[in-house]
Short mmCIF file of N, CA and C and ligand atoms in Angstrom, two decimals:
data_model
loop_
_atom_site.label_atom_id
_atom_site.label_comp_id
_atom_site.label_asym_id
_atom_site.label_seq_id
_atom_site.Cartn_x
_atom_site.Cartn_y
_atom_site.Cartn_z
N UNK P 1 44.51 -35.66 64.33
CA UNK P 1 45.91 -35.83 64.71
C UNK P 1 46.40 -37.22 64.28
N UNK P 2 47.56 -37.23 63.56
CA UNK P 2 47.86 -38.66 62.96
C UNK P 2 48.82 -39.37 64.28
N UNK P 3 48.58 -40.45 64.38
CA UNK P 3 48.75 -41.38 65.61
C UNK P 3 50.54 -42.14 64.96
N UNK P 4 51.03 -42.11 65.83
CA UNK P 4 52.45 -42.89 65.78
C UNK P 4 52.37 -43.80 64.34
N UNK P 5 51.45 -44.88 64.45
CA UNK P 5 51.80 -45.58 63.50
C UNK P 5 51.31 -45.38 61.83
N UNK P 6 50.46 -44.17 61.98
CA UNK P 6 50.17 -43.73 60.62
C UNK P 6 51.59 -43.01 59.92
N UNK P 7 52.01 -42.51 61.38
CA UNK P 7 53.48 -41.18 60.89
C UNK P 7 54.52 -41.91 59.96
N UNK P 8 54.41 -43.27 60.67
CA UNK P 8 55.31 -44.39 60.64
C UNK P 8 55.15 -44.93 59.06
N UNK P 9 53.44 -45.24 58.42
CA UNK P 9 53.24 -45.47 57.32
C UNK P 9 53.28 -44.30 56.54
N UNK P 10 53.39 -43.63 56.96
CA UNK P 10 53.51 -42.34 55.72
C UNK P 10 55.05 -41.49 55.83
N UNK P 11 55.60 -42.45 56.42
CA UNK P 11 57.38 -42.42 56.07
C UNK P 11 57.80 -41.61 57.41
N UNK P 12 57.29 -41.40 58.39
CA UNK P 12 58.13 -40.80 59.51
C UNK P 12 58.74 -41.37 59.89
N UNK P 13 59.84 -40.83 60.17
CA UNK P 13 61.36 -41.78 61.27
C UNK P 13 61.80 -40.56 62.67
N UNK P 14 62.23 -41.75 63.58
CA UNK P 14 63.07 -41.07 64.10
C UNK P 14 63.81 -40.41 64.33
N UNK P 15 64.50 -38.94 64.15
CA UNK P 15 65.85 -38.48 64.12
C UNK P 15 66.11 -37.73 65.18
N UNK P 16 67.37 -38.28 65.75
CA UNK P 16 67.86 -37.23 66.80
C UNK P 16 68.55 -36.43 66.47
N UNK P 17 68.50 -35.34 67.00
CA UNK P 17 69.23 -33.95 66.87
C UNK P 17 69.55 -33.22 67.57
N UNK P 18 70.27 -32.21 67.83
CA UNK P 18 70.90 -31.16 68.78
C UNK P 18 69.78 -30.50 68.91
N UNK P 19 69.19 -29.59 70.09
CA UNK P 19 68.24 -28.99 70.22
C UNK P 19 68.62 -27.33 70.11
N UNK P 20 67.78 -26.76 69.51
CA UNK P 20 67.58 -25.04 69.84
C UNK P 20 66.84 -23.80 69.88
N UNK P 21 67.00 -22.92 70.59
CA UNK P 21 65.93 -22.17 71.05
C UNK P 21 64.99 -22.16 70.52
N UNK P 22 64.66 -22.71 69.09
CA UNK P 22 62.62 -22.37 68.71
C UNK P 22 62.39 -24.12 69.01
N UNK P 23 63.16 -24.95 70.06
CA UNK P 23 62.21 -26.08 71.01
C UNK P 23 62.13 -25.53 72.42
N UNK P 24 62.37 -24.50 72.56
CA UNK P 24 62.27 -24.63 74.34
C UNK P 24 60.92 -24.65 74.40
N UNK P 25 59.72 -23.99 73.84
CA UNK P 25 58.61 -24.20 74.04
C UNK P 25 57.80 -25.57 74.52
N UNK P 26 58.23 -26.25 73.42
CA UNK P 26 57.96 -27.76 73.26
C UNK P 26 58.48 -28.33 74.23
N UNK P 27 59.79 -28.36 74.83
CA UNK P 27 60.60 -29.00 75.49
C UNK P 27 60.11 -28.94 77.37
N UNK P 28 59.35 -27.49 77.17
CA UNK P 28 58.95 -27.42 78.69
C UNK P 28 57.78 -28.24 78.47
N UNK P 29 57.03 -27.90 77.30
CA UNK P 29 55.51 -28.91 77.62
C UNK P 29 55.79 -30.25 77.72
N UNK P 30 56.76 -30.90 77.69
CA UNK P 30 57.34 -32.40 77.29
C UNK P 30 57.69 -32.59 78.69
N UNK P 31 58.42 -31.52 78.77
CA UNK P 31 59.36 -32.10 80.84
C UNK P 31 57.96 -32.12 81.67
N UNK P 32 56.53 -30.90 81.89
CA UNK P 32 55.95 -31.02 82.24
C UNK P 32 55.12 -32.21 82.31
N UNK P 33 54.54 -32.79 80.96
CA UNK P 33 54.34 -33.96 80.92
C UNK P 33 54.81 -34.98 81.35
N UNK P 34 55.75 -35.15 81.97
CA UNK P 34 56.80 -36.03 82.77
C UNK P 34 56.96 -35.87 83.96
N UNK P 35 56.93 -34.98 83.98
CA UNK P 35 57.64 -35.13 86.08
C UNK P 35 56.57 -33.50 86.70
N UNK P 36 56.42 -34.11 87.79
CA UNK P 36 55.61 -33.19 88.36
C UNK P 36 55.86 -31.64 88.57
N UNK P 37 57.49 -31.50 89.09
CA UNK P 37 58.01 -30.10 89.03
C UNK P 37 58.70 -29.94 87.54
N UNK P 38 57.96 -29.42 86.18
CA UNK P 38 58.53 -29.37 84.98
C UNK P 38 59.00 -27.94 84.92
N UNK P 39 60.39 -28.49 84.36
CA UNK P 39 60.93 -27.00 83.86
C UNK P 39 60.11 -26.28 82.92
N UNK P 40 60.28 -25.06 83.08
CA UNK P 40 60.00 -24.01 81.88
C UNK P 40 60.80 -23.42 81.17
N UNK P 41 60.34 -22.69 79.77
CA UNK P 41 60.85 -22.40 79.04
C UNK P 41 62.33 -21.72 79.08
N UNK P 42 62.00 -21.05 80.01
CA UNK P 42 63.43 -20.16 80.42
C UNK P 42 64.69 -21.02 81.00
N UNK P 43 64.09 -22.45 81.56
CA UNK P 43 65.01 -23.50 82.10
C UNK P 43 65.83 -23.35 80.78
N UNK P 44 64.93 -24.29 79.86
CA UNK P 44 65.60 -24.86 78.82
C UNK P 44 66.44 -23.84 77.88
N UNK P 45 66.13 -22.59 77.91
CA UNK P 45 66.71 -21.19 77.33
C UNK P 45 68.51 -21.51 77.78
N UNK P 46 67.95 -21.24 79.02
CA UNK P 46 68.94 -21.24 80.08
C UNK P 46 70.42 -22.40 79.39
N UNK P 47 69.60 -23.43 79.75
CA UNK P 47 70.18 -24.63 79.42
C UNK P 47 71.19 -24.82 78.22
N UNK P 48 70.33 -24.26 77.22
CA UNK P 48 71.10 -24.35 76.03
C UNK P 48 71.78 -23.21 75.37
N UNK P 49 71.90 -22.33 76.23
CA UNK P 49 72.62 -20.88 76.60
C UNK P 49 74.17 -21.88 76.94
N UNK P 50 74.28 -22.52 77.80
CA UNK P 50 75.42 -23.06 78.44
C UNK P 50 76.09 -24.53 77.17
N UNK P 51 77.85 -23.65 77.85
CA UNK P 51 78.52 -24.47 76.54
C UNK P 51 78.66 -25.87 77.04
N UNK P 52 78.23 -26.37 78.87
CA UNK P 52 78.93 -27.32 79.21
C UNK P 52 77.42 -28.51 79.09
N UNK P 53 76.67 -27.89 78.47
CA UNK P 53 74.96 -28.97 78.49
C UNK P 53 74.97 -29.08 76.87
N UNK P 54 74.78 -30.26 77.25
CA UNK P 54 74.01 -30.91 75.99
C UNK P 54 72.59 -31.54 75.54
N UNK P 55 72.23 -30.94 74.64
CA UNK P 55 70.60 -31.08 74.80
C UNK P 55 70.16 -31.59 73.57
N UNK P 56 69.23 -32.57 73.58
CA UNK P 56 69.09 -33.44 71.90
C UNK P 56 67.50 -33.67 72.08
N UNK P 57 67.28 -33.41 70.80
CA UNK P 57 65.40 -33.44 70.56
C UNK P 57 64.88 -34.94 69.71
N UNK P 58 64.27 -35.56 70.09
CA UNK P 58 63.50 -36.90 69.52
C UNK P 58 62.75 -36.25 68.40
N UNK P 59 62.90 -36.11 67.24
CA UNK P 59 61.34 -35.79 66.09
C UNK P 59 61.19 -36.89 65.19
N UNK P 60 59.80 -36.86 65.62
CA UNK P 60 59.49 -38.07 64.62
C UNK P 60 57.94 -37.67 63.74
N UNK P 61 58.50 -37.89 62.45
CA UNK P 61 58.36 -36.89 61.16
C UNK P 61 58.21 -35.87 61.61
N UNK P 62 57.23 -35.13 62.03
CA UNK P 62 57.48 -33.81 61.85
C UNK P 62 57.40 -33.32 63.30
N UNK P 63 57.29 -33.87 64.11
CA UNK P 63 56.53 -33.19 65.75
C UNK P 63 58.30 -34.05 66.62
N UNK P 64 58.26 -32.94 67.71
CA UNK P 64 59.26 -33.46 68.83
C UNK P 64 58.35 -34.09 69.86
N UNK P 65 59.16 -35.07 70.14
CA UNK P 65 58.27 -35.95 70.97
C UNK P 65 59.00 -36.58 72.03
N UNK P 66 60.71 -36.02 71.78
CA UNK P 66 60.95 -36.55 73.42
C UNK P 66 62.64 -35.47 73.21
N UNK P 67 63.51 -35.93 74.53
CA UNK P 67 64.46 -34.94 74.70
C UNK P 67 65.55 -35.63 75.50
N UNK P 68 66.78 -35.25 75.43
CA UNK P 68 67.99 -35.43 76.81
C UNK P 68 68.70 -35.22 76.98
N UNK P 69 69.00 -34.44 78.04
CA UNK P 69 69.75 -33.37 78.02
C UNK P 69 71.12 -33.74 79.46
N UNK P 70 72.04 -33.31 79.37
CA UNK P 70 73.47 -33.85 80.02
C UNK P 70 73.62 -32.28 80.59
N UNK P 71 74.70 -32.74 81.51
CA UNK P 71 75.51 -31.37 81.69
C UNK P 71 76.88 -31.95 82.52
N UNK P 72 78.38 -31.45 81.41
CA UNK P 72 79.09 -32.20 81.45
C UNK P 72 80.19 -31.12 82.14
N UNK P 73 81.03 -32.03 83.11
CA UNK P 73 82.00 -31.15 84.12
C UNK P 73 83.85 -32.17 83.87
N UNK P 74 84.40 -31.36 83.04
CA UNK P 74 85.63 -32.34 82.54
C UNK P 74 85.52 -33.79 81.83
N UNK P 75 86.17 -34.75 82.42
CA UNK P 75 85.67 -35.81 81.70
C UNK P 75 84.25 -36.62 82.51
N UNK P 76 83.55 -35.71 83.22
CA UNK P 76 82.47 -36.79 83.76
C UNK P 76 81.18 -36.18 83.01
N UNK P 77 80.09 -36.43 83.24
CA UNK P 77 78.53 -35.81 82.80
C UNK P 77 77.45 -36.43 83.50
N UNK P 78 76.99 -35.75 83.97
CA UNK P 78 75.14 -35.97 84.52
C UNK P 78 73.69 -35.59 83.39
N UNK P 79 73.37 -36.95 83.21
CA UNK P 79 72.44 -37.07 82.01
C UNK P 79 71.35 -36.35 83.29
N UNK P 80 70.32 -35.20 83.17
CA UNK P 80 70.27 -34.40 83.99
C UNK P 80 68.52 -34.64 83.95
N UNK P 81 68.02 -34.80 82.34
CA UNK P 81 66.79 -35.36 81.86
C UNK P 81 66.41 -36.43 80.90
N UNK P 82 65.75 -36.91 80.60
CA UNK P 82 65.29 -37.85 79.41
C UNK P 82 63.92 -37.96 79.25
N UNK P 83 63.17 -37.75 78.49
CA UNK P 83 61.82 -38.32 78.56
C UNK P 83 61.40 -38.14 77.63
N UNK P 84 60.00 -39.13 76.92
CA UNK P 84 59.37 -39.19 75.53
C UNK P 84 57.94 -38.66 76.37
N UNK P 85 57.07 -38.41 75.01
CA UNK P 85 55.92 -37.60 75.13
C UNK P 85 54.90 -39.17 75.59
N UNK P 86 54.19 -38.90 76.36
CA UNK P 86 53.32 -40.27 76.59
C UNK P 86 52.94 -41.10 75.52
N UNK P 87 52.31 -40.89 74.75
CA UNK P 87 51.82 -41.52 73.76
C UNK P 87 52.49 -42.06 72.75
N UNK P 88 53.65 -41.62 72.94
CA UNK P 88 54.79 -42.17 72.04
C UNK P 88 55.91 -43.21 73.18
N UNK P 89 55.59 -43.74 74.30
CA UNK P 89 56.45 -44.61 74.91
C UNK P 89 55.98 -45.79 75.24
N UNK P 90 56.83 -47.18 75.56
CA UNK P 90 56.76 -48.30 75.13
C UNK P 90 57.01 -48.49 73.83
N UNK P 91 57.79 -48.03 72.90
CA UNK P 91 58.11 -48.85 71.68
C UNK P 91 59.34 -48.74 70.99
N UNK P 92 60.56 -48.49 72.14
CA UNK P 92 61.63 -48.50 72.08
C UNK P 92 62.65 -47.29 71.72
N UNK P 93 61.99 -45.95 71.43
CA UNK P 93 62.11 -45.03 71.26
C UNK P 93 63.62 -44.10 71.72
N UNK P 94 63.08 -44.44 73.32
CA UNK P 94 64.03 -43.92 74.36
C UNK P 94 65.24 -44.44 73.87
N UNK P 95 65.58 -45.70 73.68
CA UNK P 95 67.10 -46.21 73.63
C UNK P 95 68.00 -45.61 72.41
N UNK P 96 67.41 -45.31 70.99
CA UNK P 96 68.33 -44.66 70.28
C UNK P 96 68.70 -43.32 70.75
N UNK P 97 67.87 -42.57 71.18
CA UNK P 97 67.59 -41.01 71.77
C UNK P 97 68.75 -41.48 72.67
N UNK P 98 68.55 -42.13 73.89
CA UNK P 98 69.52 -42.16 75.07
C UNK P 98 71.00 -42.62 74.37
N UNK P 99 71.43 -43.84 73.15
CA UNK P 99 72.65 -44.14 72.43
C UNK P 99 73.29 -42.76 72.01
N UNK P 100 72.50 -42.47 71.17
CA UNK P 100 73.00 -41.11 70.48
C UNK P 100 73.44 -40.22 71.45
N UNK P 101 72.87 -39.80 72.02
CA UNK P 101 73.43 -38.87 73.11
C UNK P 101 74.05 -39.37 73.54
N UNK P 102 74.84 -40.19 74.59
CA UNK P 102 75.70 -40.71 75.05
C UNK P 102 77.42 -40.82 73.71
N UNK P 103 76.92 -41.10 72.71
CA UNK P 103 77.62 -41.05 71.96
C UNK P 103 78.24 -39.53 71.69
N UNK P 104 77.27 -38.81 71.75
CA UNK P 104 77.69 -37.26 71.77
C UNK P 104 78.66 -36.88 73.00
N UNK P 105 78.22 -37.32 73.78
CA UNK P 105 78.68 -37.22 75.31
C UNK P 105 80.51 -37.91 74.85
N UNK P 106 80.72 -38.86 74.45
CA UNK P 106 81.86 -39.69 74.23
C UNK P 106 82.84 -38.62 73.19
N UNK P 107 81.89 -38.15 71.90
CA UNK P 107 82.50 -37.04 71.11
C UNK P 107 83.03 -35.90 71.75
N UNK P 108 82.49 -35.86 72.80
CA UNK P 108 82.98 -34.30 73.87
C UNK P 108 84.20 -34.40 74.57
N UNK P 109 84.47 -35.95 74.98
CA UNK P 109 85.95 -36.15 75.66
C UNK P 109 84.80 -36.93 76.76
N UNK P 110 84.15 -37.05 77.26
CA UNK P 110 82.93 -37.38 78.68
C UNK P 110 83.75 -39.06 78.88
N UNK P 111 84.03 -39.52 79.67
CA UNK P 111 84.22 -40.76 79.84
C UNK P 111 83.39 -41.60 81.05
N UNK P 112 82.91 -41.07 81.81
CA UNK P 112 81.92 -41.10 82.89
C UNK P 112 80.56 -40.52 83.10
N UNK P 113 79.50 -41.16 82.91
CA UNK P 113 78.08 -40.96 82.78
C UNK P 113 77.61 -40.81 84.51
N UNK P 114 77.01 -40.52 84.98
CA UNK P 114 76.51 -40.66 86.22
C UNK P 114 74.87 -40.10 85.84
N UNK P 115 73.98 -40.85 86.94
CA UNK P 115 72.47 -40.06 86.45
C UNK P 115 71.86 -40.59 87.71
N UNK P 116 70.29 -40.19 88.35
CA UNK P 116 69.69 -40.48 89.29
C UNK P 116 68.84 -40.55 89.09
N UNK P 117 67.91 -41.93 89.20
CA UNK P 117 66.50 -42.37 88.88
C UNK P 117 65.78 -42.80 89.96
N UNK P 118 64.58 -42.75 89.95
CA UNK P 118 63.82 -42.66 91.04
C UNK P 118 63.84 -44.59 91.12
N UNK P 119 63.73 -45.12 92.10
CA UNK P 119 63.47 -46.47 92.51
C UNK P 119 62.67 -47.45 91.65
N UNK P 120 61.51 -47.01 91.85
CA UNK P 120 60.15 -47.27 90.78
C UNK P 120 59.82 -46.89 89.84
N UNK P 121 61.13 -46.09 89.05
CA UNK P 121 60.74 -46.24 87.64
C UNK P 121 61.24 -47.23 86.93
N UNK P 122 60.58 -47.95 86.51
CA UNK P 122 60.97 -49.29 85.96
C UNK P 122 61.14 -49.12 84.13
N UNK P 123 60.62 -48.58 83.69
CA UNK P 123 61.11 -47.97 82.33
C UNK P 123 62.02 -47.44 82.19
N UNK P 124 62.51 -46.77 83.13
CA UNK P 124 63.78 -45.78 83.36
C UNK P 124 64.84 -46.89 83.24
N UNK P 125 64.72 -47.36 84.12
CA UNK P 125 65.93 -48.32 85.05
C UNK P 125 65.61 -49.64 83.82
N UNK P 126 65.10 -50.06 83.46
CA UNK P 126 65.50 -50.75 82.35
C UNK P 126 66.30 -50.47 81.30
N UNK P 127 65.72 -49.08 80.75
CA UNK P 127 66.19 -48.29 79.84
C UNK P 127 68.21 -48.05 79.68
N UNK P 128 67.92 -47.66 81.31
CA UNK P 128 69.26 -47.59 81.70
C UNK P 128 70.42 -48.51 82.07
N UNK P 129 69.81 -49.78 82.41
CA UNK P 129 70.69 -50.75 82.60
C UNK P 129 70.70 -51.35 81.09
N UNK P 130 69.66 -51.45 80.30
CA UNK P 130 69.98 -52.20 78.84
C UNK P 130 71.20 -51.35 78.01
N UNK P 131 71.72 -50.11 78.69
CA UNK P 131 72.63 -49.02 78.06
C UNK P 131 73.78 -49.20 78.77
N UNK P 132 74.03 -50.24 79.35
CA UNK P 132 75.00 -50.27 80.19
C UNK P 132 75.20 -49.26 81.41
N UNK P 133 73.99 -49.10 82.19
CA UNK P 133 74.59 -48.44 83.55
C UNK P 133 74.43 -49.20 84.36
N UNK P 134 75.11 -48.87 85.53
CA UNK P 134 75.29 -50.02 86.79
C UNK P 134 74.87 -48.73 88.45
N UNK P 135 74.38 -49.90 89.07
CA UNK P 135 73.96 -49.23 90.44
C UNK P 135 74.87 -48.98 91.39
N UNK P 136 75.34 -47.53 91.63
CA UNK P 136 76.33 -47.42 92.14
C UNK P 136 76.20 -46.83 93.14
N UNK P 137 75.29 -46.43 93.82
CA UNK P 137 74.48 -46.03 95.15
C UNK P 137 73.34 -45.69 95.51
N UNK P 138 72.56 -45.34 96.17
CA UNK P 138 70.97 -45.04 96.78
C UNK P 138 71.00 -44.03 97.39
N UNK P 139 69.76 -43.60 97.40
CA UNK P 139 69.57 -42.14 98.58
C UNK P 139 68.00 -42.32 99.20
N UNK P 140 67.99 -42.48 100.08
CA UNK P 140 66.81 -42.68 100.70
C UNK P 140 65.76 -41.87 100.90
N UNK P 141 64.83 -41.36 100.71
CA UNK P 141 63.85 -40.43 100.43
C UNK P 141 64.33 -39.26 99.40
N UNK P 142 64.39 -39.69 98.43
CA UNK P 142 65.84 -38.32 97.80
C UNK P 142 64.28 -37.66 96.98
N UNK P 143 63.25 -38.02 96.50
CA UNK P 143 62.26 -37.28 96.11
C UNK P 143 60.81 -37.51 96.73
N UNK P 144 60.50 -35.90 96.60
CA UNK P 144 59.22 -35.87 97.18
C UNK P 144 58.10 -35.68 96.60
N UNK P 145 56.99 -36.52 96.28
CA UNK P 145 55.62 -36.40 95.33
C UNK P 145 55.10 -35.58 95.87
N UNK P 146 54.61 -34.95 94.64
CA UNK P 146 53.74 -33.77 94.75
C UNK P 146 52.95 -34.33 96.05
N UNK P 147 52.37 -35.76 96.56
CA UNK P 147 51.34 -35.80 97.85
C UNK P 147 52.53 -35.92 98.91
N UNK P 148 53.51 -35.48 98.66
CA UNK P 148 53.92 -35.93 100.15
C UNK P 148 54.63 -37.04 100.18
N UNK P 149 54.91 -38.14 99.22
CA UNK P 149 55.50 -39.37 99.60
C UNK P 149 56.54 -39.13 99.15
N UNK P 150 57.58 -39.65 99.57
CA UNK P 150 59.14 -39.70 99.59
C UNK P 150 59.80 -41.59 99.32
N UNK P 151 60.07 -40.61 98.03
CA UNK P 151 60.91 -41.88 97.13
C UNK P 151 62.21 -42.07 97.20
N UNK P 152 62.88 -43.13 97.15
CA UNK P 152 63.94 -42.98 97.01
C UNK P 152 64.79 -43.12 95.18
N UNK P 153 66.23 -43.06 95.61
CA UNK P 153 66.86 -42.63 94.21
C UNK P 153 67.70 -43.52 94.18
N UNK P 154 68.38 -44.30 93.04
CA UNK P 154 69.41 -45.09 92.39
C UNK P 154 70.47 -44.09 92.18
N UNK P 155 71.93 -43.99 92.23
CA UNK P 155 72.27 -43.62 91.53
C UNK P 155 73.06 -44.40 90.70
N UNK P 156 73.05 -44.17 89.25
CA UNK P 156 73.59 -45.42 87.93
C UNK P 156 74.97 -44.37 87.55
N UNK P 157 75.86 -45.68 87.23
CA UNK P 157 77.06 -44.93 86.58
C UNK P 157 77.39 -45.65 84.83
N UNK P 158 77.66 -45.03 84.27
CA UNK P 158 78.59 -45.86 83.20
C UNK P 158 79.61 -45.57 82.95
N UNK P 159 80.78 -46.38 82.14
CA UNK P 159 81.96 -45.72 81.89
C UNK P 159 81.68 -45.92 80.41
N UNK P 160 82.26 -44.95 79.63
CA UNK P 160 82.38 -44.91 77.97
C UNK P 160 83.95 -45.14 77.75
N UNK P 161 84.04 -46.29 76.74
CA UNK P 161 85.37 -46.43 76.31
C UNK P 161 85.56 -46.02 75.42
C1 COA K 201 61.84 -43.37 80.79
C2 COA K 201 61.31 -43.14 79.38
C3 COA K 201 62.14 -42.06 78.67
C4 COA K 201 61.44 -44.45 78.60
O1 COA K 201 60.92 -44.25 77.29
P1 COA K 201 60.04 -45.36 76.58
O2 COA K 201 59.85 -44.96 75.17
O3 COA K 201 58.83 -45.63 77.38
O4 COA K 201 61.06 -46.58 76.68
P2 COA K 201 61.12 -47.91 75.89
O5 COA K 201 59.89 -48.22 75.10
O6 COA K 201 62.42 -47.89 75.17
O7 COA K 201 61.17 -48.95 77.10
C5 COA K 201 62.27 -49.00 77.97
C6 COA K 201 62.28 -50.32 78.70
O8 COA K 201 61.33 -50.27 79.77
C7 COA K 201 60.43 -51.35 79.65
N1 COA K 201 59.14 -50.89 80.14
C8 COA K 201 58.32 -50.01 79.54
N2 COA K 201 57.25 -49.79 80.33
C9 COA K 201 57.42 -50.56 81.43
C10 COA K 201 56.67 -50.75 82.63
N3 COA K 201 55.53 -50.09 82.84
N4 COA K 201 57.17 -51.58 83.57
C11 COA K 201 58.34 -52.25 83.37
N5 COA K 201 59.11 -52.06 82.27
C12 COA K 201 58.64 -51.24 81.32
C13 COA K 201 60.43 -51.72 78.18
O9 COA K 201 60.02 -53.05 77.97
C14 COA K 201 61.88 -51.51 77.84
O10 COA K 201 62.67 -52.57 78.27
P3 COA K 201 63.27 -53.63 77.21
O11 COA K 201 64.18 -52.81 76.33
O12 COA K 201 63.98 -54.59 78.04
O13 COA K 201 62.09 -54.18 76.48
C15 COA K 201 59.80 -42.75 79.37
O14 COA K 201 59.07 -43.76 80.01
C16 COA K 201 59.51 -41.42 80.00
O15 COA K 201 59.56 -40.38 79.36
N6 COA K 201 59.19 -41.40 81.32
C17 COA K 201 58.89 -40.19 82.06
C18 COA K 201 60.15 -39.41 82.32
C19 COA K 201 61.15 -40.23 83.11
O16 COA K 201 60.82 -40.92 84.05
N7 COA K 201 62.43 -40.10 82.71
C20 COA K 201 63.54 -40.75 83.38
C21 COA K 201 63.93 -39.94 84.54
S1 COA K 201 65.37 -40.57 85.32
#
């Protein structure tokens, strides 16, 4: 299996793109890899069945390796997921993936971002404040780990001009 930075020497790039039905496969093994309750295939079916979600795939050269997906109600939108494949995070990845989309989001008419991140994700919440979002309320135990512990949630807003 060729490792990130070989892909990289043998000319792989980044490109984001609109996602569709021959990634839902991929896309559930990716959410799974991420968060404990991962959607499945039929989520993401689902998902990109609907005219008001927007859903964009990370490939880099040839493999998808991350995703993010919105779901937009007039001029507002809830960035709903985001996440890169493990082995491909820490190296700045997330932020064009998260630009671009947002930019898509702006192409739609969207002028208001809203999203909810868990407390302690600190990749997240970097991610998200280096993109311009701001902390615009909390929820106190708003998720529950698979053991039982109860996290709380940020919620971040942005405005797009
Ligand atoms: C959140 C996620 C998409 C970020 O992707 P990534 O490729 O790791 O992100 P980046 O490499 O662009 O790093 C984002 C920022 O977090 C910082 N960061 C990375 N790991 C960190 C850590 N363990 N602790 C603190 N900060 C960290 C980076 O330095 C960077 O900040 P900077 O731009 O100021 O240098 C990715 O970690 C992921 O898929 N996580 C699981 C799913 C998830 O939690 N999604 C968000 C749900 S709301």
């Amino acid at each position: 299996m060729m490792t990130w930075l070989s892909e990289l020497w043998s000319g792989g790039k980044a490109v984001i793109e609109p996602a569709t039905i021959r990634d839902t496969a991929r896309l559930a093994q990716l959410h799974g890899a991420s968060f404990h309750r991962g959607w499945g295939e039929a989520e993401f079916e689902r998902m990109l069945a609907e005219r008001n979600t927007l859903l964009h795939r990370l490939r880099f050269g040839r493999k998808t390796i991350g995703f993010a997906v919105s779901r937009m109600a007039a001029d507002e939108a809830e960035i709903l997921s985001i996440a890169i494949e493990p082995s491909y995070r820490g190296r700045g990845l997330s932020r064009d993936l998260l630009l671009t989309h947002l930019g898509h989001l702006a192409g739609r008419g969207v002028r208001t971002i809203f999203l909810e991140v868990e407390e302690n994700n600190q990749p997240a919440r970097r991610l998200y404040e280096r993109a311009g979002f701001a902390i615009v309320g909390r929820r106190e135990r708003y998720y529950r780990q698979a053991d039982g512990e109860q996290l709380n949630a940020l919620l971040m807003r942005r405005d797009l001009s």
